[in-house]
Coordinates of C-alpha atoms (C1' of nucleotides) in Angstrom, one line a residue:
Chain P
X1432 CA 65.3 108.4 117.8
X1433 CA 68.8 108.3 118.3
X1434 CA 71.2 110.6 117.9
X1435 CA 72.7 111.1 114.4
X1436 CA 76.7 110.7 114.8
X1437 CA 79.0 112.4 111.9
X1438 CA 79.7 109.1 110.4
X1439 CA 76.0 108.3 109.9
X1440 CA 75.5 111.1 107.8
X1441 CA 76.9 111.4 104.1
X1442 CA 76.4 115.5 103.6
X1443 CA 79.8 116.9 102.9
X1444 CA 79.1 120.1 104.8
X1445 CA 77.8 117.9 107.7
X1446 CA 81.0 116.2 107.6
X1447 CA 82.9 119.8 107.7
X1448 CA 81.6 120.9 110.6
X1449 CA 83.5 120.6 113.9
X1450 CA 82.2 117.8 116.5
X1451 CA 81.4 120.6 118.6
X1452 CA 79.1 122.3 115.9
X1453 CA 77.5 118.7 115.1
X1454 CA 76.7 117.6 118.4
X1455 CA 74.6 121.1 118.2
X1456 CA 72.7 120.4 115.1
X1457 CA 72.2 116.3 115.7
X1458 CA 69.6 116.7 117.9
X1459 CA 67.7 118.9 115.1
X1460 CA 68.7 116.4 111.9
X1461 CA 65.8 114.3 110.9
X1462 CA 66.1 112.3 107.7
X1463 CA 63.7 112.5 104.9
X1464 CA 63.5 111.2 101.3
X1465 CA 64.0 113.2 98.4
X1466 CA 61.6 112.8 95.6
X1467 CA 61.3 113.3 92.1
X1468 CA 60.2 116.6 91.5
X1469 CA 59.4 117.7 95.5
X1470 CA 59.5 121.1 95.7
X1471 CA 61.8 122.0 98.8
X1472 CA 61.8 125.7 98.3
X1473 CA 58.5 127.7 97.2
X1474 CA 59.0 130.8 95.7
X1475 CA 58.4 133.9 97.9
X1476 CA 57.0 131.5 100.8
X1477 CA 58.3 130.9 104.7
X1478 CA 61.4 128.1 104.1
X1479 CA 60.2 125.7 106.9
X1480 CA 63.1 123.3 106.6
X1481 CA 66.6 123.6 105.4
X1482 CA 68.3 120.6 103.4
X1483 CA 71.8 118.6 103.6
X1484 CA 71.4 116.1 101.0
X1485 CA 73.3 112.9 100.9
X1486 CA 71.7 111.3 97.9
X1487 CA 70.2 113.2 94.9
X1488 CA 70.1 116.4 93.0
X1489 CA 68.4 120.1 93.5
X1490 CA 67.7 121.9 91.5
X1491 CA 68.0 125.9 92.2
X1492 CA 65.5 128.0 89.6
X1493 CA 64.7 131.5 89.0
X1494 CA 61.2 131.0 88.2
X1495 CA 60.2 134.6 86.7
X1496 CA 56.6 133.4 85.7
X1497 CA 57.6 133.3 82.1
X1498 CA 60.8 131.5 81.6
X1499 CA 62.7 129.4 84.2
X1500 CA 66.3 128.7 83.8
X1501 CA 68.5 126.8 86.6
X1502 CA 70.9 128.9 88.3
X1503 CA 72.6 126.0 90.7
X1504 CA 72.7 123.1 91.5
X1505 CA 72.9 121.3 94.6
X1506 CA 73.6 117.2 96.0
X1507 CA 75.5 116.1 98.9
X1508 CA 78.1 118.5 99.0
X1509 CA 76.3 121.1 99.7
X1510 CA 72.9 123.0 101.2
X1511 CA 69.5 123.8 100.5
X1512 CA 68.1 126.7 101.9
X1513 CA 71.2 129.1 101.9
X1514 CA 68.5 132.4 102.7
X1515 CA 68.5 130.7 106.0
X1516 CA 71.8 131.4 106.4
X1517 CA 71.6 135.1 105.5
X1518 CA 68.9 136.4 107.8
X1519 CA 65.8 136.0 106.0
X1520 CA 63.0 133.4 105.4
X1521 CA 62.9 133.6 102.0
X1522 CA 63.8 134.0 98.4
X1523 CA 62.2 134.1 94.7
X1524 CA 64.2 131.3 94.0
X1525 CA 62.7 127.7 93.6
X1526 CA 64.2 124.7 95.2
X1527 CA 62.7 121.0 93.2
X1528 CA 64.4 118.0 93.5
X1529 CA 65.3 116.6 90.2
X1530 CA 66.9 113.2 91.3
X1531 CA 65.7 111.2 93.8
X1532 CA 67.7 110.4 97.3
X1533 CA 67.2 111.5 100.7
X1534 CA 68.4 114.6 103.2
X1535 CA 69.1 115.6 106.6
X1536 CA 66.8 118.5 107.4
X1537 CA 66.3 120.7 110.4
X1538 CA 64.1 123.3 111.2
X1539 CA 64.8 126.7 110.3
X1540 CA 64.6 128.3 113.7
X1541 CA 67.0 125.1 115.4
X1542 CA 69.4 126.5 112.5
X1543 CA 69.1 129.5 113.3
X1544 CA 70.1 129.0 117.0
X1545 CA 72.9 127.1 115.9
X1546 CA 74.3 129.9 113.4
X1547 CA 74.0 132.1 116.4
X1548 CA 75.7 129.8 118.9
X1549 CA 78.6 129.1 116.1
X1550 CA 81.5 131.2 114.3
X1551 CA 82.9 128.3 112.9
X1552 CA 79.4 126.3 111.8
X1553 CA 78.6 130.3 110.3
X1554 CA 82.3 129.7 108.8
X1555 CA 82.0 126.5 107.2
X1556 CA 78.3 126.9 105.9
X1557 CA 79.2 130.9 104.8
X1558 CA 82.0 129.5 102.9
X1559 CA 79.2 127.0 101.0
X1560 CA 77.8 130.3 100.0
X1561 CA 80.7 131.8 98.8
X1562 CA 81.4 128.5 96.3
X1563 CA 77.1 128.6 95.5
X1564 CA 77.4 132.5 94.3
X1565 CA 80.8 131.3 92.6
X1566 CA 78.5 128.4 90.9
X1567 CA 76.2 130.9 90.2
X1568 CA 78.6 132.9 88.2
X1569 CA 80.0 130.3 86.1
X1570 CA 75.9 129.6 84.9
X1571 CA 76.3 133.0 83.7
X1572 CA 79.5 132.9 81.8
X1573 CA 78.5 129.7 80.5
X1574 CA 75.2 130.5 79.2
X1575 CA 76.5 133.8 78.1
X1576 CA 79.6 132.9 76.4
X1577 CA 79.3 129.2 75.1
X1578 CA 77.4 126.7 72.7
X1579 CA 74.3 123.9 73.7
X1580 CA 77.2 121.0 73.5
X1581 CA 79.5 122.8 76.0
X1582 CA 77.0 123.7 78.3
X1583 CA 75.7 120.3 78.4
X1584 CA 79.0 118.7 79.1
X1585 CA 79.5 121.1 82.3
X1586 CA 75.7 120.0 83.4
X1587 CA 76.5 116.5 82.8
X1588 CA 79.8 116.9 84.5
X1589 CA 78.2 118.7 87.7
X1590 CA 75.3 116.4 87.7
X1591 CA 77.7 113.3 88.0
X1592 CA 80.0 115.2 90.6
X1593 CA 76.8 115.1 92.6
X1594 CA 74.8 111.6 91.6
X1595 CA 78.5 110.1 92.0
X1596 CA 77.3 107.5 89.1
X1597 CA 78.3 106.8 85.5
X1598 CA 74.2 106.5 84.5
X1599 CA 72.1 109.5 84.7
X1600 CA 68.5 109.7 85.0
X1601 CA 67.7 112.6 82.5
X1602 CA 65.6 113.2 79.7
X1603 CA 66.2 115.5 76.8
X1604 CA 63.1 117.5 77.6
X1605 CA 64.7 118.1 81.3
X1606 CA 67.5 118.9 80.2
X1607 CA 66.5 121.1 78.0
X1608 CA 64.8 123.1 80.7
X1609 CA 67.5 123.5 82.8
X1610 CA 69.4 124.9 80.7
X1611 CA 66.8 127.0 78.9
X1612 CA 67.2 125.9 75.1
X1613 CA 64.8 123.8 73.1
X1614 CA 64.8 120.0 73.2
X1615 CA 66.0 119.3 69.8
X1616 CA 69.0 121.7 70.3
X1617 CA 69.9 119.1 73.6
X1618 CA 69.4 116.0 70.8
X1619 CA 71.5 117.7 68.1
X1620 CA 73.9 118.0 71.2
X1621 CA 73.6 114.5 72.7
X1622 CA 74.2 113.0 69.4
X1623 CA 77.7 115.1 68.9
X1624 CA 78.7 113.8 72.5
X1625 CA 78.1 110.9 71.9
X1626 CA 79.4 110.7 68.5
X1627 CA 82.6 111.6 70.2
X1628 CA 82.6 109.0 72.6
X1629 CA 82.4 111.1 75.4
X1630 CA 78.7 110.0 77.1
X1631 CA 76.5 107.3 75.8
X1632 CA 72.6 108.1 75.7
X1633 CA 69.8 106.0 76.0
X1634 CA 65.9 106.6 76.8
X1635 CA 65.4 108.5 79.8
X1636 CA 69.6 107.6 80.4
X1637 CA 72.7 109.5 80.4
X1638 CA 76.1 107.3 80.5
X1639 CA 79.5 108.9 80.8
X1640 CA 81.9 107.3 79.1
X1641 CA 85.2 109.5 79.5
X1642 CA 85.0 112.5 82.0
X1643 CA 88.3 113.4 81.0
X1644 CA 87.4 114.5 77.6
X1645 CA 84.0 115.7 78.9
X1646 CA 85.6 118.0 80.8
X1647 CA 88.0 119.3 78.4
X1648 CA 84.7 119.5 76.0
X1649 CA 83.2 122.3 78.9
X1650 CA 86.4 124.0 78.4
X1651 CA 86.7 126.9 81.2
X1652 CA 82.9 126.8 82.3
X1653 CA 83.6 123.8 84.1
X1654 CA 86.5 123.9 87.0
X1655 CA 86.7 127.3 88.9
X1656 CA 83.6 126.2 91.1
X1657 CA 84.8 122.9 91.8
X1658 CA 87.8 124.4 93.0
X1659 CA 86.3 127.0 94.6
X1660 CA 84.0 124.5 96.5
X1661 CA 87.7 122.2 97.5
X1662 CA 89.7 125.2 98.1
X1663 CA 87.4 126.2 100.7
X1664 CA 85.6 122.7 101.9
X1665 CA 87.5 119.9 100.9
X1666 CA 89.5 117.2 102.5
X1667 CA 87.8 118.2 105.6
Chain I
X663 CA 90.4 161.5 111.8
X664 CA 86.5 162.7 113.6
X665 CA 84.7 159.8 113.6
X666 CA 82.0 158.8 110.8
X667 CA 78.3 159.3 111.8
X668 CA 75.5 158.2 110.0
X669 CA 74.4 160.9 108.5
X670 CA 77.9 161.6 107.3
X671 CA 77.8 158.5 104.4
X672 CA 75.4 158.0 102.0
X673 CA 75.8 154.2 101.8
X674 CA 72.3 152.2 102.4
X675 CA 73.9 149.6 104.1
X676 CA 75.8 151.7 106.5
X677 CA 72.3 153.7 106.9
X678 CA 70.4 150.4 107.8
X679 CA 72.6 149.3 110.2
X680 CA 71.8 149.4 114.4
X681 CA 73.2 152.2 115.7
X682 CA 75.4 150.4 118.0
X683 CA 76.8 148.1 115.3
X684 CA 77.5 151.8 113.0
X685 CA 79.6 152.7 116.4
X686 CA 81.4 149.5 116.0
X687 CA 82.7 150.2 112.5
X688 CA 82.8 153.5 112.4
X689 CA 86.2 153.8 113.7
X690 CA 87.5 152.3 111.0
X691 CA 86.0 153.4 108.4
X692 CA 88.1 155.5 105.6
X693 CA 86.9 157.1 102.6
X694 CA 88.6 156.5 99.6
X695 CA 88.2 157.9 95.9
X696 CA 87.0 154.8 93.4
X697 CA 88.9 155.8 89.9
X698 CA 87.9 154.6 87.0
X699 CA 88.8 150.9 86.3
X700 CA 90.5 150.5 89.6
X701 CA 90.4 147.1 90.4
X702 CA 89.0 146.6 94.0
X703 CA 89.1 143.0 94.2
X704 CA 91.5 140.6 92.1
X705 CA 91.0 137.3 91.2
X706 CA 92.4 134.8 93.7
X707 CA 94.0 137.2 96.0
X708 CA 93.8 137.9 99.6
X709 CA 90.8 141.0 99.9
X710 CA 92.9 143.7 101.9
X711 CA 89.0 146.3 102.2
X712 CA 85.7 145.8 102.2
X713 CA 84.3 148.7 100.5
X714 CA 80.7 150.3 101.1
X715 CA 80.4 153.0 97.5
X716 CA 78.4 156.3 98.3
X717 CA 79.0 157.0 94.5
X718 CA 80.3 155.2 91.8
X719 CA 79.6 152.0 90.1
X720 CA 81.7 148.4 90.6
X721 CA 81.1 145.6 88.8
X722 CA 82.0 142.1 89.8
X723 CA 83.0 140.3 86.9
X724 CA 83.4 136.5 86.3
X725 CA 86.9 135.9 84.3
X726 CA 87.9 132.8 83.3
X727 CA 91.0 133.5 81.8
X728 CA 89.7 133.5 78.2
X729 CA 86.1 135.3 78.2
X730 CA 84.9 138.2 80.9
X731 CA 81.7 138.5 82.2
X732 CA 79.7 140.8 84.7
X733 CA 77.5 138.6 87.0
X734 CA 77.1 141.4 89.2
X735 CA 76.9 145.5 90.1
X736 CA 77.3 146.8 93.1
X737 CA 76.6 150.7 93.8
X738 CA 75.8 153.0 97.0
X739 CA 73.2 150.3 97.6
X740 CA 76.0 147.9 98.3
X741 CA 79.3 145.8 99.5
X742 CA 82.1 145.0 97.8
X743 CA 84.3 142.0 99.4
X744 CA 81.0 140.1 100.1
X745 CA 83.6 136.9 100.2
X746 CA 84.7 138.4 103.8
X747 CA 81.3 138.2 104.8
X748 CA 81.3 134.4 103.9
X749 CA 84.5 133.2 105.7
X750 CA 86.8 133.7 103.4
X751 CA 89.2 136.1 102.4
X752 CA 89.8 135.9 98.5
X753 CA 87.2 134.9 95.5
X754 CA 87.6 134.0 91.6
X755 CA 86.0 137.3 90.8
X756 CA 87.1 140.4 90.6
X757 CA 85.7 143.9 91.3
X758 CA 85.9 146.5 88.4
X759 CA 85.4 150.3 89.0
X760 CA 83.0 151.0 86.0
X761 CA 82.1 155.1 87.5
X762 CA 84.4 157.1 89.5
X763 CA 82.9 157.9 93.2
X764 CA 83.9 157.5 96.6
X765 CA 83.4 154.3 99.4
X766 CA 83.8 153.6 102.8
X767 CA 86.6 151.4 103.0
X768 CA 86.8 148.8 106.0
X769 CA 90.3 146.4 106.5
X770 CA 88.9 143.1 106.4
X771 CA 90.5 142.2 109.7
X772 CA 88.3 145.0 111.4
X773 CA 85.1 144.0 109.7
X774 CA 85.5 140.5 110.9
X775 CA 85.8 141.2 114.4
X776 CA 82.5 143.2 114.0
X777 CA 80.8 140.5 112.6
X778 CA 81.9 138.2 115.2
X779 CA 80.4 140.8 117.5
X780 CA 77.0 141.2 116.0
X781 CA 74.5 138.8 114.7
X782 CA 72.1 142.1 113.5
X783 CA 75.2 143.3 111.6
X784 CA 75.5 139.8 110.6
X785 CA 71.9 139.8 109.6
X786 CA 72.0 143.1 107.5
X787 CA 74.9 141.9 105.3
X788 CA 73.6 138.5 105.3
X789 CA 70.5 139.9 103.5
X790 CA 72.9 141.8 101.2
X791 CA 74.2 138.6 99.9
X792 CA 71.0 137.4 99.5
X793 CA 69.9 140.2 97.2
X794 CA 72.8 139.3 95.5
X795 CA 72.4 136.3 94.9
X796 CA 69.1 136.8 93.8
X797 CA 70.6 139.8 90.9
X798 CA 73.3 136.7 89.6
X799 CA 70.3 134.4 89.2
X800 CA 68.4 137.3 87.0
X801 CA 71.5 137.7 85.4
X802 CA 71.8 134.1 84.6
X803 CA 67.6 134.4 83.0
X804 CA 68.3 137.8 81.0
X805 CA 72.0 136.4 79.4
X806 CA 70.3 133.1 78.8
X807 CA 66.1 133.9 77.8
X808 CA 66.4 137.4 76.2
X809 CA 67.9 139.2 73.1
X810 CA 70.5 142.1 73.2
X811 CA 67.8 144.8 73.4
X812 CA 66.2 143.6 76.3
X813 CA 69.4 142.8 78.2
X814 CA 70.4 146.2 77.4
X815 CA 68.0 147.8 78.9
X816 CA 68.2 146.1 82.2
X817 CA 71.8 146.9 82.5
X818 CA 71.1 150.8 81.8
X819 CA 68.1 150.8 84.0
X820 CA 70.6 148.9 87.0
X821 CA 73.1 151.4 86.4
X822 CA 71.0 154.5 86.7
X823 CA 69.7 152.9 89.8
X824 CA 73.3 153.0 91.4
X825 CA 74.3 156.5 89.7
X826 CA 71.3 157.9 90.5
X827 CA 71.5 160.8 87.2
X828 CA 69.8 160.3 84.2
X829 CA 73.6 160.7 81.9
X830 CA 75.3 157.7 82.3
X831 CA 79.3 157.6 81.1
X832 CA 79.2 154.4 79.1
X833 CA 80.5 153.5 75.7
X834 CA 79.6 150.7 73.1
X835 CA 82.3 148.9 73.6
X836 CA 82.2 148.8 76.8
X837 CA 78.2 147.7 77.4
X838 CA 79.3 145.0 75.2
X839 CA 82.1 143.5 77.1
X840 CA 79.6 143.4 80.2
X841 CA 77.1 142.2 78.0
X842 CA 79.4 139.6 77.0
X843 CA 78.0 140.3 72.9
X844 CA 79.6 142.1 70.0
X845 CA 80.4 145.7 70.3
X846 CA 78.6 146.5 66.9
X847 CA 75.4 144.3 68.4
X848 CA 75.2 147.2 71.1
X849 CA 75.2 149.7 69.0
X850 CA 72.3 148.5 66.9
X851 CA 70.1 147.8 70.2
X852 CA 71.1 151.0 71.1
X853 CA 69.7 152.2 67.9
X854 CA 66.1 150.4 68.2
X855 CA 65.9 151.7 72.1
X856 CA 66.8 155.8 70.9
X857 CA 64.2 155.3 68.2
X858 CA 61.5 154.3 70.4
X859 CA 62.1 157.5 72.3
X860 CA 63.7 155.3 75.4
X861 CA 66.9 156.9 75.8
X862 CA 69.2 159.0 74.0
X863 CA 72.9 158.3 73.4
X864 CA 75.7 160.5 72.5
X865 CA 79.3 159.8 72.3
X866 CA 80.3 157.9 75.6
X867 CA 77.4 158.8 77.0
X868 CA 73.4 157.7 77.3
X869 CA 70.5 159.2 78.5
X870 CA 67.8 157.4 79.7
X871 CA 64.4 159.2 78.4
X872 CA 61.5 157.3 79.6
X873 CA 62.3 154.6 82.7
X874 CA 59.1 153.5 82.5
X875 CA 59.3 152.1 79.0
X876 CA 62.5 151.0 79.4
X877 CA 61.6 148.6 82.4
X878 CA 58.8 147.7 79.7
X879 CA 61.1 146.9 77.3
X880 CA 63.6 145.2 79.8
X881 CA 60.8 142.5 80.6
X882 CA 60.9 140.3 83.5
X883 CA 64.4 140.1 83.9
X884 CA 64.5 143.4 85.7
X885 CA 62.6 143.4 88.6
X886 CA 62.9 140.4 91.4
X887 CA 66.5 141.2 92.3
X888 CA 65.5 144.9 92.6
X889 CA 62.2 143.9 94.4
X890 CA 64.3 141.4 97.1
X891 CA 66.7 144.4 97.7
X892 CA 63.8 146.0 98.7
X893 CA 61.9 143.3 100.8
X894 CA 65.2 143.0 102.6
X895 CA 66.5 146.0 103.4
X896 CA 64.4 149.1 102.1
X897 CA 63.0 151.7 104.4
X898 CA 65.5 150.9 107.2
Chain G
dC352 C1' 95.3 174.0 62.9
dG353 C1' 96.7 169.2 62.3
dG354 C1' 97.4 164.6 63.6
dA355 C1' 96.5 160.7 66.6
dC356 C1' 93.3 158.2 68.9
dT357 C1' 88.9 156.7 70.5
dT358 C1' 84.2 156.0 69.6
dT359 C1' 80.5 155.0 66.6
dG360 C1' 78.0 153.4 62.3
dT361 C1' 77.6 150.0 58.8
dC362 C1' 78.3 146.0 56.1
dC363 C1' 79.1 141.0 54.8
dG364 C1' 78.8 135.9 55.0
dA365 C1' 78.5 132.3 58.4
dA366 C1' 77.0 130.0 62.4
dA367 C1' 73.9 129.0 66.2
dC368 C1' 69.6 128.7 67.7
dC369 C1' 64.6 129.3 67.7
dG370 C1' 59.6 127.8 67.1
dT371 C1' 57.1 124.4 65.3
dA372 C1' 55.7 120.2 63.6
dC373 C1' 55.6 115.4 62.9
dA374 C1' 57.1 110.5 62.6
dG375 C1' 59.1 106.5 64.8
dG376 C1' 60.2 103.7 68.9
dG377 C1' 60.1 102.1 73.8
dG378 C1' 57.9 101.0 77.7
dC379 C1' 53.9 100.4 80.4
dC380 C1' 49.3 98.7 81.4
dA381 C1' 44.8 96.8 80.5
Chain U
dT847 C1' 48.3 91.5 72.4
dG848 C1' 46.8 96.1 71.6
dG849 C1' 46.7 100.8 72.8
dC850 C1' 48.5 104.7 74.8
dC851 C1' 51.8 107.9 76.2
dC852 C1' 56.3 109.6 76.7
dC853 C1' 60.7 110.0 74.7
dT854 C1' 63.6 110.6 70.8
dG855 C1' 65.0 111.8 66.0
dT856 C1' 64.6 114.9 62.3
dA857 C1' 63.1 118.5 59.3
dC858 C1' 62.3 123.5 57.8
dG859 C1' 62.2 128.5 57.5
dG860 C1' 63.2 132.4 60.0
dT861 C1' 65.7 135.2 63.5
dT862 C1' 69.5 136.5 66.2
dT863 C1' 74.0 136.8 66.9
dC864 C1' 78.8 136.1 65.6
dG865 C1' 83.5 137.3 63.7
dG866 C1' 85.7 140.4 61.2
dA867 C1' 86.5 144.5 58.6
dC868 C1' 86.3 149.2 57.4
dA869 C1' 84.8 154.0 57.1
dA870 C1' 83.1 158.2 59.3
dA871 C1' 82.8 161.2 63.1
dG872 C1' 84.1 163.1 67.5
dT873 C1' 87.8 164.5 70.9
dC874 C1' 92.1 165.5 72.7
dC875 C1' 96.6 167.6 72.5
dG876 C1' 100.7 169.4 70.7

DNA sequence: CGGACTTTGTCCGAAACCGTACAGGGGCCA
DNA sequence: TGGCCCCTGTACGGTTTCGGACAAAGTCCG
C-alpha cells in the first residue's frame, strides 16, 4: 500500500498536523468504510482502533443500560477514540456510526507511539479534546435549558456541519433517540421547522432550507463549540 | 518556601503521581485559600494557575451569556485548568468556588514544561480528563432522562464525595441555579427526599442521612463517572 | 431590641413533555 | 399486484416543570 500523503486524506485534524507529525502516523493510516450503525467504540471494552473520519457521522453515547442519550458528535473534523489520547484503553461511552462514510484508522498502540514521539501531534489532537468536552458542555446546557424545536435545530445544524450536505439521512425515531425525547415530540417539532421554512422533511429525509435562520432558531446552544473547535483548529 | 512533599497535600492527583514527576512540580507549587465564589477560571481568558483543591468545592460551569449551567465539579479529587492540559490556555467555561478550602496552585507556564517532561504525568492527568469527560456525559443523561429529585440527589451525593462531611453549605437557590430548574422546584424535591428519611436540610445547610438510599434514589445517573474515576486512578 | 436582608415555604395558571395508542402512507419485495 | 414493514401524523390524559408572586421564618448587625 502506498503511503497516504496529507492531501489524500480529508480528516480536518489530519490536515492540522504538521508534515513532520503526518509522515509519523501515514505509515499506520489504513482506510476503512464507515457503516450504518457499526459500533466503533464498545462500552467498557479494549478500543483496538482509533478513527479520523472523512465522510459520515458518530455518534458518542452514554449508554447507562437504561436510557441512552448522545453526548457528541463526531465527522471529519474531528476523532474517534479520544480515551486514547488520555492514557487509557477505555471508556463507558459508546462510539456507533450513524451516517455512513469512511475513516482513517490506526492502531492504538502506533498512536500511542506517535503521542509519545510528538508535543505538537499531543497539541493539536489535545486541543480536539478541549473543543469535544466544550461540545459536551453545550449538550448539557441545551438539554437542560431549552425546548425539543431548539434542540433539534442545533442537532440539525451540527449534523450538516459534519455531513457537509443540504439532505439528511434521519428519521424521526433516530432523532428522537439522540436527543432523548419521544418521537412525536421530534414530529410536533419537525412540523414547526418546517412550517417556518427553515428545513424541509421528507421520509427518512432532512432538507435544510435556510441555516441562517436555523441557527438563530438554536439561539445560544449552537456557536460556542464551533468556535471553540475554529479558534483552536481552524484555517490550519 | 520548604518544598511540598507528598504527604504534605491531600490532593489525589498529586498523591497518584511518580515520585519523580511530584519532584518536578513540587517546586512550584503554592497553596492558596479558595473563597467562596472566587472565580478560578473566566470565560475566554488566558488561565494564569492550574489548581489541585485539598478542600473545597469548584464548579465548572457552562455560560452562555443568557442561561448558566454546571457541567462539571471538581474537588480534592481533581484539576482545575484541565484546558492547560489540552494545549491551550483559555476555555468558554468558567470555574466557580462553590466551598471555601485550600489548592495547590501551579503557573501554567511551569506545569507545561512538566508535561512536556513526563509522559506518566501526562498519563495521570490525561486519565483525569477522561473521568471528566465521562461525569459531563452523566451530566448530559441525569439533566436530560431524570426529574428534579433524582438529579438532586446526584448532585448532593457528588458534593459530599468532594467535601467529604456529612453538612453540606448549600442553599435552594443555589442547587437550583446548578440544577439549571426553579428555585421553588428544589425546595419541593428537597421536601420528598427529608421525608423519606434521606437527608435532612436546615437553613443553608443539608445533611445527608442515609447515602445508600440516596444513591438509590439518584438512579443510574450517579455511578459510571464515579466508577471510571476509580478504574483510572483509585488506589494509586 | 429592631430593622434589613437572606432563605425558605407555598400557591397559581400555563406550558412543555411524557407514555401510549392507533391510523394512514411510502417503499420494498415476492 | 398484493402484502408487509417501517416511517410519519395525530390524539388523549396525566405528570412535570415553568414563571411569577408573596408570605413566613431565620440571621445578622447596628
Amino acid at each position: 500500500m502506498p503511503t497516504l500523503r496529507p492531501s489524500d486524506c480529508r480528516n480536518r485534524l489530519l490536515a492540522a498536523v504538521t508534515a513532520e507529525d503526518f509522515s509519523r502516523l501515514a505509515p499506520h493510516l489504513e482506510r476503512v468504510p464507515l457503516a450504518f450503525r457499526q459500533v466503533l467504540i464498545e462500552a467498557d471494552r479494549p478500543i483496538p482502533h482509533a478513527f479520523f473520519p472523512e465522510e459520515g457521522l458518530v455518534s458518542l453515547i452514554a449508554d447507562t443500560g437504561e436510557g441512552r442519550v448522545e453526548v457528541g458528535l463526531t465527522g471529519f473534523e474531528g476523532l474517534v477514540g479520544v480515551p486514547l489520547l488520555l492514557g487509557t484503553d477505555r471508556t463507558p461511552h459508546v462510539a456507533l456510526v450513524q451516517a455512513e462514510g469512511t475513516a482513517l484508522r490506526i492502531e492504538a498502540a502506533a498512536l500511542g507511539d506517535a503521542l509519545a514521539a510528538s508535543a505538537s501531534l499531543r497539541s493539536v489532537l489535545g486541543r480536539y479534546v478541549q473543543s469535544l468536552i466544550v461540545q459536551v458542555g453545550q449538550t448539557v446546557y441545551a438539554n437542560t435549558d431549552h425546548t425539543i424545536e431548539t434542540r433539534l435545530a442545533r442537532w440539525i445544524l451540527m449534523t450538516q456541519d459534519r455531513l457537509r450536505r443540504d439532505d439528511l439521512p434521519l428519521t424521526h425515531d433516530f432523532m428522537a433517540t439522540m436527543l432523548g425525547v419521544r418521537r412525536p415530540g421530534v414530529t410536533t417539532a419537525l412540523h414547526i421547522l418546517e412550517g417556518a421554512r427553515l428545513i424541509q422533511a421528507r421520509r427518512g429525509c432532512i432538507t435544510v432550507l435556510d441555516r441562517t435562520r436555523l441557527a438563530e432558531c438554536a439561539g445560544d446552544s449552537y456557536g460556542p463549540a464551533e468556535a471553540e473547535y475554529e479558534r483552536l483548529l481552524g484555517r490550519a
